[in-house]
XYZ file of C-alpha atoms in Angstrom:
160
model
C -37.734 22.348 16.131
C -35.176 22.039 18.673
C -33.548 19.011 16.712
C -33.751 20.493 13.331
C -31.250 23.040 14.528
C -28.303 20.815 14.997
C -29.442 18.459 11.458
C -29.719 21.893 9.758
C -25.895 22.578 10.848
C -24.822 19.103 10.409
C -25.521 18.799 6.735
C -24.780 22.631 6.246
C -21.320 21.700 7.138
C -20.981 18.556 5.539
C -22.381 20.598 2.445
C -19.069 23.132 2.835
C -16.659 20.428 3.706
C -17.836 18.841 0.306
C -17.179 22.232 -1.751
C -14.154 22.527 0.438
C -12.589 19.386 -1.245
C -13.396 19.913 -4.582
C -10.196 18.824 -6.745
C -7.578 21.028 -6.895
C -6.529 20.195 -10.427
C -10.172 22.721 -11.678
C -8.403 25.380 -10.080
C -5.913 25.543 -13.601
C -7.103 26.690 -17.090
C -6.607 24.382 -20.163
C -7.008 25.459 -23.688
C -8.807 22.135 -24.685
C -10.471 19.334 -22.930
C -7.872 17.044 -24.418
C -5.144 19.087 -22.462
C -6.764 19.154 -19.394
C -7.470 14.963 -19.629
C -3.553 15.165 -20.283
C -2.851 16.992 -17.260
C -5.124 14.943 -14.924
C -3.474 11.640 -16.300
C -0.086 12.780 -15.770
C -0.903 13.798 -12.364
C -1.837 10.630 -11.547
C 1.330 9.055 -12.571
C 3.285 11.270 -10.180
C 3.034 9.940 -6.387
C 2.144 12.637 -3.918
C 5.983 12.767 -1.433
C 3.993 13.742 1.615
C 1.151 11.044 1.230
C 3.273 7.999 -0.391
C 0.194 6.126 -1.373
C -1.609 9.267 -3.347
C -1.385 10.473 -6.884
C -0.318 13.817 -6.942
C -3.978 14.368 -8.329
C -5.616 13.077 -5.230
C -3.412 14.643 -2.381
C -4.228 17.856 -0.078
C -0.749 18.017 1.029
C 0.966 21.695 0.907
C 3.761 20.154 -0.848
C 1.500 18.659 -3.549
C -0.088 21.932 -4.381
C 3.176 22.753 -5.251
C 4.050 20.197 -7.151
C 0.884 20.141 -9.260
C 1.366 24.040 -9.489
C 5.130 23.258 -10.746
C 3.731 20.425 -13.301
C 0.962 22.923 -14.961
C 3.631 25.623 -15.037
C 6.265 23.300 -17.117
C 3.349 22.086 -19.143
C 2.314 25.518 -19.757
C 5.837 25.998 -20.765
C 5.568 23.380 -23.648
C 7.360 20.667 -22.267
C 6.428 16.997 -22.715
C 5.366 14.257 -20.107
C 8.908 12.749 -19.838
C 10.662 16.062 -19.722
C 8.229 16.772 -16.598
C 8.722 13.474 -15.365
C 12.632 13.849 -15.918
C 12.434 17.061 -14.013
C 10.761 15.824 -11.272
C 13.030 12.289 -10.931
C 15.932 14.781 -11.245
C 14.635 16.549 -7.918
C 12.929 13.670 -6.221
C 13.895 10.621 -7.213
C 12.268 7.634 -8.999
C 9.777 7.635 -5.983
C 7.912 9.967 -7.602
C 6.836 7.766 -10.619
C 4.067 4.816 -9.183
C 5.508 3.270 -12.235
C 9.683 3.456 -11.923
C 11.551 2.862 -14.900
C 13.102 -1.114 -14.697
C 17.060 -0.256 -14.320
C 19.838 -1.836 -12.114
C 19.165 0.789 -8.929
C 15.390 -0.238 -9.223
C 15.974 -3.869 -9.270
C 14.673 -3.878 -5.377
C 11.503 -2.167 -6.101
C 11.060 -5.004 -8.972
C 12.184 -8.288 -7.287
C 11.660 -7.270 -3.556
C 8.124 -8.650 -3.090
C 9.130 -11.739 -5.170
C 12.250 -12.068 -3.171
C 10.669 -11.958 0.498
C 7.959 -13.951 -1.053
C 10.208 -16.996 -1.998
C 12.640 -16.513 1.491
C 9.023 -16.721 3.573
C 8.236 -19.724 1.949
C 11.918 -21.099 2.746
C 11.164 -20.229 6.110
C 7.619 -21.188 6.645
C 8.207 -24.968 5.026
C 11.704 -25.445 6.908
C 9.688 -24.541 10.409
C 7.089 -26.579 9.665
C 8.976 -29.030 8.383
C 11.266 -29.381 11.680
C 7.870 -28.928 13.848
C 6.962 -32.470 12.245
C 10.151 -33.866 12.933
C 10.250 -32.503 16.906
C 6.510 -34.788 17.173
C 8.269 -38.065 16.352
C 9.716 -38.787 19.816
C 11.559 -42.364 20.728
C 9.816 -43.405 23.673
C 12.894 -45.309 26.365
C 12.207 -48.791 27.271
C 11.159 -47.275 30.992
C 8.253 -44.872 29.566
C 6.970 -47.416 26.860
C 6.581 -50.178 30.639
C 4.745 -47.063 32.062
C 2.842 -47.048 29.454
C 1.408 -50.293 29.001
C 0.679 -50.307 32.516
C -1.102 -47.005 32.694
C -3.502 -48.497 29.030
C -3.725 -52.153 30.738
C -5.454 -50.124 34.111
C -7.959 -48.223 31.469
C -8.868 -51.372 29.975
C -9.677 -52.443 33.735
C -11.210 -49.848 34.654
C -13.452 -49.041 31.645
C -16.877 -49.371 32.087
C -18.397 -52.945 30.622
């Protein structure tokens, strides 16, 4: 009995916490299923500021309450998915789209992985390729004698 009590609390709260979390986005009314689907999708296009790698459908953040209280009030409003998203781009910035539109002040986001991609493999083959040449050493006439005395004594020495 005496460990049932803390089990009992345990799942009680992890019961709560559960409930607790429920999405955010049920907490708006939608005239149609189709309308609330639309909602959900668009608020998964729209990256969360505070979190960076949310949606804005998936964040707890203060800031994406608002946000997803601001998108439901312009869609309840009438206006489309690219006025919303030209609203919030307006405010925000094209970090607020996971997908940004391809345009010359974008170009980074595009190329940027491809870019640092290509220069590391610049860099990796050049080091390597200098590490090989640093292992080919000329021996002087002095250490190639030493040498050949130090291998002659092995041969001597090694057992027959």
């Amino acid at each position: 009995m005496r460990m049932l009590k803390p089990l009992i609390l345990f799942f009680s709260l992890l019961l709560f916490a559960g409930l607790a979390s429920a999405s955010a986005l049920s907490t708006y009314t939608f005239d149609s299923n189709e309308e609330e689907q639309a909602f959900r999708d668009l608020s998964a296009e729209l990256r969360c500021l505070v979190c960076q790698n949310q949606s804005l459908a998936d964040s707890d953040a203060g800031l994406a309450d608002d946000l997803r209280r601001e998108v439901y009030n312009l869609w309840r409003d009438g206006k489309s998915e690219d006025e919303i998203k030209a609203f919030l781009v307006a405010r925000y910035g094209n970090f607020v789209l996971y997908d940004p539109p391809f345009n010359p002040s974008t170009y980074i986001l595009w190329f940027g992985p491809f870019i640092l991609f290509i220069v590391g493999g610049i860099v990796l083959s050049r080091a390597l390729k200098s590490k090989a040449e640093d292992q080919e050493v000329e021996l002087s006439d002095e250490d190639k004698q030493r040498l050949k005395t130090l291998l002659s004594n092995d041969n001597q020495d090694a057992p027959k």
